[in-house]
Amino acid sequence: MTLSSKMGDSGDPPKEIVVCLDREDLGRQAAEAFVKAADEAVSLRRRFSVSLAGGSTPRTLYRKLAGRPFAERIPWRAVHLFWGDERAVPPDHPESNYRMADETLISKVPIPPENVHRIPGEWSDADAAAEAYEEALRSFFQPPTGKWPSFDLVLLGIGPDGHTASLFPGSPALEEKARWVVAPYVEKLNARRFTLTLPVFNHARQVHFLAAGKEKAPIIKEVVSKDALSQEIPARLIRPRGGKRLFFLDREAAGLAGLMDSKENLP
C-alpha cells in the first residue's frame, strides 16, 4: 500500500508513505527501492553512493539486500557505502553500526573493501575522527568550493524522541552550517556520537526513512504532519533540496499514526 502527497503549504518536499505489512515486507519493499536507486545512479553517474543507518529496522533491509533475489541485482563494484552516524567504539564492538552492517550485508556480498568507508569510531580523539571522515567524504565527492556532497541514497531511522542518525533534540549539531561531520556529546546517552550534519542529509538525491513498531507511531505522526506541535523534531528537519523523501513504515507504525486510511494530515 502506498500513500502519496503533493507539496504542502509548509514548503516541505513531496513525500511518499509506503505502508508495509510487517518488518519483513518493509525490508523487501525498501530493498526494491534500493535496487532501483542503484540502477539509476550507476546508469547516470557510474557509481552509487549510500549512507547507511544503524538500528533494528535497517538490519532487516540489509539481510534482504544480502540474499536472493536482491544481491544478484546490485552492481556491487559500483556501490560505495558510508555511514550517517556511528558510536565512539571499535568496529568489532557490539554497538558499532559498522559491525551490524558488516555482519548482515557487507561480508556477504562482493563489494570491494575499498568501497566501504567507515567512520573511525575507535579513535581516542573524537573531533579528529570526525574531521578525518569529513576529509574522506570530500575526497570522494570532490564538490566545488562551498558546495555540499550529494549522496545518491541516505537511509535513516527515527527514534521515539524524533532523533535521526545521531541528531538528537536540542543538540548543537542541529545548528551546524559548515561542517559535514561532527562528534556531539549526547547528554541523555552520556556518550559522544558521530553524525553527518543536516546540510549533508538535505543535499541527498533520495532519503529513505525506515520505521516499524507501535512505539514509533506517535513520533511518525509528528514527523509527517504539517500541523506538528514541534517544528524542531530532528527527523522533520531532513528535507532534501530537490531530492525525494520516502517513509517505509510497517502497519503498526502507520496505523497508529493515523496514516492508513486518510491522507488529510500529510503535507
PDB file of C-alpha atoms in Angstrom:
ATOM      1  CA  MET A   1       0.000   0.000   0.000  1.00  0.00           C
ATOM      2  CA  THR A   2       1.373   3.424  -0.914  1.00  0.00           C
ATOM      3  CA  LEU A   3       0.090   6.835   0.123  1.00  0.00           C
ATOM      4  CA  SER A   4       1.477   9.790  -1.795  1.00  0.00           C
ATOM      5  CA  SER A   5       1.180  13.503  -1.177  1.00  0.00           C
ATOM      6  CA  LYS A   6       1.895  16.685  -3.074  1.00  0.00           C
ATOM      7  CA  MET A   7       3.874  19.717  -1.943  1.00  0.00           C
ATOM      8  CA  GLY A   8       2.339  21.102   1.214  1.00  0.00           C
ATOM      9  CA  ASP A   9       1.741  24.638   2.404  1.00  0.00           C
ATOM     10  CA  SER A  10       4.762  24.292   4.688  1.00  0.00           C
ATOM     11  CA  GLY A  11       7.092  24.048   1.689  1.00  0.00           C
ATOM     12  CA  ASP A  12       8.174  20.516   2.512  1.00  0.00           C
ATOM     13  CA  PRO A  13       9.359  18.427  -0.455  1.00  0.00           C
ATOM     14  CA  PRO A  14       6.973  15.813  -1.854  1.00  0.00           C
ATOM     15  CA  LYS A  15       6.661  12.727   0.344  1.00  0.00           C
ATOM     16  CA  GLU A  16       5.658   9.188  -0.228  1.00  0.00           C
ATOM     17  CA  ILE A  17       4.450   6.945   2.552  1.00  0.00           C
ATOM     18  CA  VAL A  18       4.949   3.241   1.857  1.00  0.00           C
ATOM     19  CA  VAL A  19       2.871   1.167   4.282  1.00  0.00           C
ATOM     20  CA  CYS A  20       4.174  -2.395   4.629  1.00  0.00           C
ATOM     21  CA  LEU A  21       2.533  -5.466   6.140  1.00  0.00           C
ATOM     22  CA  ASP A  22       5.285  -6.097   8.689  1.00  0.00           C
ATOM     23  CA  ARG A  23       9.052  -5.726   9.187  1.00  0.00           C
ATOM     24  CA  GLU A  24       9.858  -8.380   6.606  1.00  0.00           C
ATOM     25  CA  ASP A  25       7.683  -6.711   3.990  1.00  0.00           C
ATOM     26  CA  LEU A  26       9.235  -3.371   4.930  1.00  0.00           C
ATOM     27  CA  GLY A  27      12.679  -4.820   4.306  1.00  0.00           C
ATOM     28  CA  ARG A  28      11.576  -6.228   0.968  1.00  0.00           C
ATOM     29  CA  GLN A  29       9.999  -3.017  -0.282  1.00  0.00           C
ATOM     30  CA  ALA A  30      12.941  -0.931   0.925  1.00  0.00           C
ATOM     31  CA  ALA A  31      15.274  -3.363  -0.863  1.00  0.00           C
ATOM     32  CA  GLU A  32      13.331  -2.910  -4.105  1.00  0.00           C
ATOM     33  CA  ALA A  33      13.725   0.859  -3.736  1.00  0.00           C
ATOM     34  CA  PHE A  34      17.449   0.408  -3.024  1.00  0.00           C
ATOM     35  CA  VAL A  35      17.926  -1.614  -6.216  1.00  0.00           C
ATOM     36  CA  LYS A  36      16.015   0.960  -8.245  1.00  0.00           C
ATOM     37  CA  ALA A  37      18.117   3.804  -6.847  1.00  0.00           C
ATOM     38  CA  ALA A  38      21.312   1.845  -7.547  1.00  0.00           C
ATOM     39  CA  ASP A  39      20.322   1.192 -11.165  1.00  0.00           C
ATOM     40  CA  GLU A  40      19.534   4.847 -11.729  1.00  0.00           C
ATOM     41  CA  ALA A  41      22.740   6.135 -10.115  1.00  0.00           C
ATOM     42  CA  VAL A  42      25.049   3.717 -11.918  1.00  0.00           C
ATOM     43  CA  SER A  43      23.337   4.450 -15.230  1.00  0.00           C
ATOM     44  CA  LEU A  44      23.767   8.203 -14.798  1.00  0.00           C
ATOM     45  CA  ARG A  45      26.981   8.520 -12.763  1.00  0.00           C
ATOM     46  CA  ARG A  46      28.642   5.071 -12.912  1.00  0.00           C
ATOM     47  CA  ARG A  47      28.609   4.727  -9.125  1.00  0.00           C
ATOM     48  CA  PHE A  48      26.111   4.525  -6.274  1.00  0.00           C
ATOM     49  CA  SER A  49      26.874   6.326  -3.008  1.00  0.00           C
ATOM     50  CA  VAL A  50      24.860   5.272   0.042  1.00  0.00           C
ATOM     51  CA  SER A  51      24.804   6.496   3.635  1.00  0.00           C
ATOM     52  CA  LEU A  52      23.801   3.593   5.885  1.00  0.00           C
ATOM     53  CA  ALA A  53      21.814   3.696   9.126  1.00  0.00           C
ATOM     54  CA  GLY A  54      22.074   1.656  12.296  1.00  0.00           C
ATOM     55  CA  GLY A  55      19.228   0.117  14.270  1.00  0.00           C
ATOM     56  CA  SER A  56      16.967  -2.921  14.096  1.00  0.00           C
ATOM     57  CA  THR A  57      14.791  -1.914  11.131  1.00  0.00           C
ATOM     58  CA  PRO A  58      17.713  -1.266   8.741  1.00  0.00           C
ATOM     59  CA  ARG A  59      19.103  -4.638   9.835  1.00  0.00           C
ATOM     60  CA  THR A  60      16.099  -6.285   8.137  1.00  0.00           C
ATOM     61  CA  LEU A  61      16.794  -4.343   4.946  1.00  0.00           C
ATOM     62  CA  TYR A  62      20.476  -5.344   4.941  1.00  0.00           C
ATOM     63  CA  ARG A  63      19.598  -9.013   5.301  1.00  0.00           C
ATOM     64  CA  LYS A  64      17.277  -8.715   2.308  1.00  0.00           C
ATOM     65  CA  LEU A  65      19.942  -6.998   0.214  1.00  0.00           C
ATOM     66  CA  ALA A  66      22.449  -9.744   1.034  1.00  0.00           C
ATOM     67  CA  GLY A  67      20.151 -12.539  -0.173  1.00  0.00           C
ATOM     68  CA  ARG A  68      18.268 -13.538  -3.262  1.00  0.00           C
ATOM     69  CA  PRO A  69      16.970 -12.016  -5.429  1.00  0.00           C
ATOM     70  CA  PHE A  70      18.365  -8.620  -4.474  1.00  0.00           C
ATOM     71  CA  ALA A  71      22.096  -9.323  -4.114  1.00  0.00           C
ATOM     72  CA  GLU A  72      22.319 -10.520  -7.716  1.00  0.00           C
ATOM     73  CA  ARG A  73      20.594  -7.371  -8.986  1.00  0.00           C
ATOM     74  CA  ILE A  74      23.018  -4.875  -7.426  1.00  0.00           C
ATOM     75  CA  PRO A  75      26.272  -3.827  -9.198  1.00  0.00           C
ATOM     76  CA  TRP A  76      28.363  -4.099  -6.006  1.00  0.00           C
ATOM     77  CA  ARG A  77      31.610  -2.979  -7.630  1.00  0.00           C
ATOM     78  CA  ALA A  78      29.996   0.398  -8.268  1.00  0.00           C
ATOM     79  CA  VAL A  79      28.499   0.708  -4.765  1.00  0.00           C
ATOM     80  CA  HIS A  80      30.176   2.893  -2.132  1.00  0.00           C
ATOM     81  CA  LEU A  81      28.980   2.582   1.450  1.00  0.00           C
ATOM     82  CA  PHE A  82      29.249   5.324   4.062  1.00  0.00           C
ATOM     83  CA  TRP A  83      27.589   5.825   7.445  1.00  0.00           C
ATOM     84  CA  GLY A  84      25.209   8.550   8.576  1.00  0.00           C
ATOM     85  CA  ASP A  85      26.284   8.081  12.181  1.00  0.00           C
ATOM     86  CA  GLU A  86      28.371   5.902  14.421  1.00  0.00           C
ATOM     87  CA  ARG A  87      29.120   5.202  18.079  1.00  0.00           C
ATOM     88  CA  ALA A  88      32.540   6.008  19.558  1.00  0.00           C
ATOM     89  CA  VAL A  89      33.526   2.340  19.639  1.00  0.00           C
ATOM     90  CA  PRO A  90      35.871   0.000  17.700  1.00  0.00           C
ATOM     91  CA  PRO A  91      34.473  -1.649  14.542  1.00  0.00           C
ATOM     92  CA  ASP A  92      34.144  -5.027  16.264  1.00  0.00           C
ATOM     93  CA  HIS A  93      32.172  -3.635  19.220  1.00  0.00           C
ATOM     94  CA  PRO A  94      28.592  -4.957  19.648  1.00  0.00           C
ATOM     95  CA  GLU A  95      27.239  -1.379  19.479  1.00  0.00           C
ATOM     96  CA  SER A  96      29.073  -0.485  16.273  1.00  0.00           C
ATOM     97  CA  ASN A  97      26.846   0.441  13.345  1.00  0.00           C
ATOM     98  CA  TYR A  98      29.631  -0.718  11.048  1.00  0.00           C
ATOM     99  CA  ARG A  99      29.717  -4.145  12.690  1.00  0.00           C
ATOM    100  CA  MET A 100      25.969  -4.597  12.258  1.00  0.00           C
ATOM    101  CA  ALA A 101      26.156  -3.708   8.559  1.00  0.00           C
ATOM    102  CA  ASP A 102      29.205  -5.917   8.080  1.00  0.00           C
ATOM    103  CA  GLU A 103      27.589  -8.952   9.710  1.00  0.00           C
ATOM    104  CA  THR A 104      24.282  -8.620   7.862  1.00  0.00           C
ATOM    105  CA  LEU A 105      25.386  -7.276   4.467  1.00  0.00           C
ATOM    106  CA  ILE A 106      28.979  -6.330   3.674  1.00  0.00           C
ATOM    107  CA  SER A 107      30.589  -9.678   4.463  1.00  0.00           C
ATOM    108  CA  LYS A 108      28.003 -11.479   2.332  1.00  0.00           C
ATOM    109  CA  VAL A 109      28.250  -9.560  -0.955  1.00  0.00           C
ATOM    110  CA  PRO A 110      31.087  -8.950  -3.473  1.00  0.00           C
ATOM    111  CA  ILE A 111      31.666  -5.296  -2.651  1.00  0.00           C
ATOM    112  CA  PRO A 112      35.336  -4.231  -2.933  1.00  0.00           C
ATOM    113  CA  PRO A 113      36.827  -3.445   0.516  1.00  0.00           C
ATOM    114  CA  GLU A 114      37.973  -0.022  -0.719  1.00  0.00           C
ATOM    115  CA  ASN A 115      34.332   0.855  -1.404  1.00  0.00           C
ATOM    116  CA  VAL A 116      33.462   0.579   2.295  1.00  0.00           C
ATOM    117  CA  HIS A 117      34.103   3.895   4.033  1.00  0.00           C
ATOM    118  CA  ARG A 118      33.547   3.516   7.764  1.00  0.00           C
ATOM    119  CA  ILE A 119      33.771   6.176  10.467  1.00  0.00           C
ATOM    120  CA  PRO A 120      36.878   5.590  12.680  1.00  0.00           C
ATOM    121  CA  GLY A 121      34.870   5.354  15.881  1.00  0.00           C
ATOM    122  CA  GLU A 122      37.757   3.780  17.792  1.00  0.00           C
ATOM    123  CA  TRP A 123      39.919   6.929  17.703  1.00  0.00           C
ATOM    124  CA  SER A 124      40.532   8.421  21.137  1.00  0.00           C
ATOM    125  CA  ASP A 125      40.118  11.938  19.746  1.00  0.00           C
ATOM    126  CA  ALA A 126      36.502  12.056  18.518  1.00  0.00           C
ATOM    127  CA  ASP A 127      36.844  15.503  16.945  1.00  0.00           C
ATOM    128  CA  ALA A 128      39.887  14.392  14.964  1.00  0.00           C
ATOM    129  CA  ALA A 129      37.980  11.290  13.805  1.00  0.00           C
ATOM    130  CA  ALA A 130      35.083  13.471  12.633  1.00  0.00           C
ATOM    131  CA  GLU A 131      37.491  15.712  10.737  1.00  0.00           C
ATOM    132  CA  ALA A 132      39.156  12.697   9.134  1.00  0.00           C
ATOM    133  CA  TYR A 133      35.811  11.324   7.982  1.00  0.00           C
ATOM    134  CA  GLU A 134      34.847  14.685   6.547  1.00  0.00           C
ATOM    135  CA  GLU A 135      38.112  14.718   4.594  1.00  0.00           C
ATOM    136  CA  ALA A 136      37.342  11.233   3.297  1.00  0.00           C
ATOM    137  CA  LEU A 137      33.940  12.436   2.122  1.00  0.00           C
ATOM    138  CA  ARG A 138      35.445  15.497   0.466  1.00  0.00           C
ATOM    139  CA  SER A 139      37.990  13.321  -1.331  1.00  0.00           C
ATOM    140  CA  PHE A 140      35.241  11.038  -2.618  1.00  0.00           C
ATOM    141  CA  PHE A 141      32.675  13.631  -3.695  1.00  0.00           C
ATOM    142  CA  GLN A 142      35.063  16.459  -4.632  1.00  0.00           C
ATOM    143  CA  PRO A 143      32.341  19.130  -4.821  1.00  0.00           C
ATOM    144  CA  PRO A 144      33.148  22.676  -5.929  1.00  0.00           C
ATOM    145  CA  THR A 145      34.254  25.017  -3.154  1.00  0.00           C
ATOM    146  CA  GLY A 146      31.360  25.895  -0.877  1.00  0.00           C
ATOM    147  CA  LYS A 147      29.153  23.081  -2.171  1.00  0.00           C
ATOM    148  CA  TRP A 148      27.830  20.044  -0.352  1.00  0.00           C
ATOM    149  CA  PRO A 149      28.078  16.349  -1.245  1.00  0.00           C
ATOM    150  CA  SER A 150      25.135  14.617  -2.913  1.00  0.00           C
ATOM    151  CA  PHE A 151      24.598  11.069  -1.726  1.00  0.00           C
ATOM    152  CA  ASP A 152      22.535   9.026  -4.145  1.00  0.00           C
ATOM    153  CA  LEU A 153      20.706   7.482  -1.189  1.00  0.00           C
ATOM    154  CA  VAL A 154      20.562   8.160   2.546  1.00  0.00           C
ATOM    155  CA  LEU A 155      18.999   5.566   4.842  1.00  0.00           C
ATOM    156  CA  LEU A 156      17.704   6.799   8.194  1.00  0.00           C
ATOM    157  CA  GLY A 157      15.769   5.531  11.174  1.00  0.00           C
ATOM    158  CA  ILE A 158      13.613   7.543  13.567  1.00  0.00           C
ATOM    159  CA  GLY A 159      13.865   7.276  17.343  1.00  0.00           C
ATOM    160  CA  PRO A 160      10.838   7.621  19.652  1.00  0.00           C
ATOM    161  CA  ASP A 161      12.106  11.109  20.561  1.00  0.00           C
ATOM    162  CA  GLY A 162      12.376  12.114  16.900  1.00  0.00           C
ATOM    163  CA  HIS A 163      16.145  11.784  16.635  1.00  0.00           C
ATOM    164  CA  THR A 164      17.611  10.532  13.397  1.00  0.00           C
ATOM    165  CA  ALA A 165      21.199   9.470  12.764  1.00  0.00           C
ATOM    166  CA  SER A 166      22.820  10.970  15.888  1.00  0.00           C
ATOM    167  CA  LEU A 167      20.973  14.267  15.621  1.00  0.00           C
ATOM    168  CA  PHE A 168      19.068  14.473  18.905  1.00  0.00           C
ATOM    169  CA  PRO A 169      16.506  17.078  20.020  1.00  0.00           C
ATOM    170  CA  GLY A 170      18.249  20.181  21.353  1.00  0.00           C
ATOM    171  CA  SER A 171      21.686  19.150  20.086  1.00  0.00           C
ATOM    172  CA  PRO A 172      24.016  21.961  18.938  1.00  0.00           C
ATOM    173  CA  ALA A 173      24.744  19.699  15.957  1.00  0.00           C
ATOM    174  CA  LEU A 174      21.355  20.709  14.532  1.00  0.00           C
ATOM    175  CA  GLU A 175      22.668  24.255  14.065  1.00  0.00           C
ATOM    176  CA  GLU A 176      25.801  23.247  12.151  1.00  0.00           C
ATOM    177  CA  LYS A 177      26.006  25.074   8.826  1.00  0.00           C
ATOM    178  CA  ALA A 178      29.602  24.437   7.715  1.00  0.00           C
ATOM    179  CA  ARG A 179      30.873  21.051   8.905  1.00  0.00           C
ATOM    180  CA  TRP A 180      29.929  17.817   7.151  1.00  0.00           C
ATOM    181  CA  VAL A 181      30.669  15.558  10.130  1.00  0.00           C
ATOM    182  CA  VAL A 182      30.559  16.353  13.843  1.00  0.00           C
ATOM    183  CA  ALA A 183      31.023  14.412  17.075  1.00  0.00           C
ATOM    184  CA  PRO A 184      28.499  15.837  19.552  1.00  0.00           C
ATOM    185  CA  TYR A 185      28.191  14.784  23.155  1.00  0.00           C
ATOM    186  CA  VAL A 186      24.727  13.301  23.679  1.00  0.00           C
ATOM    187  CA  GLU A 187      23.763  14.052  27.269  1.00  0.00           C
ATOM    188  CA  LYS A 188      20.936  11.503  27.506  1.00  0.00           C
ATOM    189  CA  LEU A 189      23.362   8.768  26.434  1.00  0.00           C
ATOM    190  CA  ASN A 190      26.359  10.154  28.319  1.00  0.00           C
ATOM    191  CA  ALA A 191      28.448   9.481  25.233  1.00  0.00           C
ATOM    192  CA  ARG A 192      29.976  11.007  22.122  1.00  0.00           C
ATOM    193  CA  ARG A 193      28.414  10.144  18.775  1.00  0.00           C
ATOM    194  CA  PHE A 194      29.497  10.802  15.206  1.00  0.00           C
ATOM    195  CA  THR A 195      26.947  12.114  12.739  1.00  0.00           C
ATOM    196  CA  LEU A 196      26.633  13.697   9.344  1.00  0.00           C
ATOM    197  CA  THR A 197      25.021  17.115   9.556  1.00  0.00           C
ATOM    198  CA  LEU A 198      21.668  18.381   8.334  1.00  0.00           C
ATOM    199  CA  PRO A 199      23.027  20.124   5.201  1.00  0.00           C
ATOM    200  CA  VAL A 200      24.665  16.854   4.102  1.00  0.00           C
ATOM    201  CA  PHE A 201      21.438  14.893   4.509  1.00  0.00           C
ATOM    202  CA  ASN A 202      19.451  17.652   2.838  1.00  0.00           C
ATOM    203  CA  HIS A 203      21.576  17.587  -0.313  1.00  0.00           C
ATOM    204  CA  ALA A 204      20.948  13.878  -0.911  1.00  0.00           C
ATOM    205  CA  ARG A 205      19.140  12.765  -4.038  1.00  0.00           C
ATOM    206  CA  GLN A 206      16.967  10.389  -2.022  1.00  0.00           C
ATOM    207  CA  VAL A 207      16.289   9.912   1.691  1.00  0.00           C
ATOM    208  CA  HIS A 208      14.540   6.741   2.853  1.00  0.00           C
ATOM    209  CA  PHE A 209      13.259   6.631   6.434  1.00  0.00           C
ATOM    210  CA  LEU A 210      12.640   3.158   7.877  1.00  0.00           C
ATOM    211  CA  ALA A 211      10.420   2.784  10.951  1.00  0.00           C
ATOM    212  CA  ALA A 212       8.473  -0.086  12.491  1.00  0.00           C
ATOM    213  CA  GLY A 213       6.541  -0.797  15.668  1.00  0.00           C
ATOM    214  CA  LYS A 214       3.746   0.841  17.610  1.00  0.00           C
ATOM    215  CA  GLU A 215       6.213   2.731  19.811  1.00  0.00           C
ATOM    216  CA  LYS A 216       7.225   4.758  16.720  1.00  0.00           C
ATOM    217  CA  ALA A 217       3.674   5.760  15.767  1.00  0.00           C
ATOM    218  CA  PRO A 218       3.377   8.954  17.876  1.00  0.00           C
ATOM    219  CA  ILE A 219       6.601  10.468  16.577  1.00  0.00           C
ATOM    220  CA  ILE A 220       5.900   9.348  12.998  1.00  0.00           C
ATOM    221  CA  LYS A 221       2.630  11.249  13.153  1.00  0.00           C
ATOM    222  CA  GLU A 222       4.513  14.375  14.249  1.00  0.00           C
ATOM    223  CA  VAL A 223       7.225  13.963  11.624  1.00  0.00           C
ATOM    224  CA  VAL A 224       4.880  13.692   8.638  1.00  0.00           C
ATOM    225  CA  SER A 225       2.128  16.064   9.754  1.00  0.00           C
ATOM    226  CA  LYS A 226       2.133  19.667   8.584  1.00  0.00           C
ATOM    227  CA  ASP A 227       0.369  20.504  11.851  1.00  0.00           C
ATOM    228  CA  ALA A 228       3.077  19.049  14.103  1.00  0.00           C
ATOM    229  CA  LEU A 229       3.264  20.524  17.592  1.00  0.00           C
ATOM    230  CA  SER A 230       7.025  20.951  17.297  1.00  0.00           C
ATOM    231  CA  GLN A 231       8.931  22.069  14.219  1.00  0.00           C
ATOM    232  CA  GLU A 232      12.260  21.209  15.860  1.00  0.00           C
ATOM    233  CA  ILE A 233      11.982  17.426  15.738  1.00  0.00           C
ATOM    234  CA  PRO A 234      15.289  16.393  14.126  1.00  0.00           C
ATOM    235  CA  ALA A 235      13.669  13.954  11.686  1.00  0.00           C
ATOM    236  CA  ARG A 236      11.359  16.740  10.470  1.00  0.00           C
ATOM    237  CA  LEU A 237      14.402  18.807   9.570  1.00  0.00           C
ATOM    238  CA  ILE A 238      15.511  16.279   6.962  1.00  0.00           C
ATOM    239  CA  ARG A 239      14.107  17.917   3.833  1.00  0.00           C
ATOM    240  CA  PRO A 240      16.243  17.098   0.789  1.00  0.00           C
ATOM    241  CA  ARG A 241      16.500  20.053  -1.560  1.00  0.00           C
ATOM    242  CA  GLY A 242      15.406  18.848  -4.954  1.00  0.00           C
ATOM    243  CA  GLY A 243      15.517  15.250  -3.736  1.00  0.00           C
ATOM    244  CA  LYS A 244      12.945  12.681  -2.755  1.00  0.00           C
ATOM    245  CA  ARG A 245      11.924  11.620   0.752  1.00  0.00           C
ATOM    246  CA  LEU A 246      10.220   8.284   1.354  1.00  0.00           C
ATOM    247  CA  PHE A 247       8.915   6.723   4.562  1.00  0.00           C
ATOM    248  CA  PHE A 248       8.808   2.932   4.748  1.00  0.00           C
ATOM    249  CA  LEU A 249       6.513   2.036   7.673  1.00  0.00           C
ATOM    250  CA  ASP A 250       5.017  -1.189   8.938  1.00  0.00           C
ATOM    251  CA  ARG A 251       1.274  -1.310   9.611  1.00  0.00           C
ATOM    252  CA  GLU A 252       1.713  -0.705  13.354  1.00  0.00           C
ATOM    253  CA  ALA A 253       3.726   2.484  12.897  1.00  0.00           C
ATOM    254  CA  ALA A 254       1.477   3.744  10.102  1.00  0.00           C
ATOM    255  CA  GLY A 255      -1.872   2.631  11.503  1.00  0.00           C
ATOM    256  CA  LEU A 256      -1.421   4.029  14.986  1.00  0.00           C
ATOM    257  CA  ALA A 257      -0.063   7.224  13.438  1.00  0.00           C
ATOM    258  CA  GLY A 258      -3.342   7.595  11.519  1.00  0.00           C
ATOM    259  CA  LEU A 259      -1.778   7.095   8.082  1.00  0.00           C
ATOM    260  CA  MET A 260      -3.666   4.002   6.956  1.00  0.00           C
ATOM    261  CA  ASP A 261      -6.997   5.410   5.899  1.00  0.00           C
ATOM    262  CA  SER A 262      -6.511   9.123   5.358  1.00  0.00           C
ATOM    263  CA  LYS A 263      -4.075  11.496   3.712  1.00  0.00           C
ATOM    264  CA  GLU A 264      -5.655  14.643   5.155  1.00  0.00           C
ATOM    265  CA  ASN A 265      -2.832  15.363   7.592  1.00  0.00           C
ATOM    266  CA  LEU A 266       0.010  14.792   5.127  1.00  0.00           C
ATOM    267  CA  PRO A 267       1.739  17.913   3.858  1.00  0.00           C
TER     268      PRO A 267
END
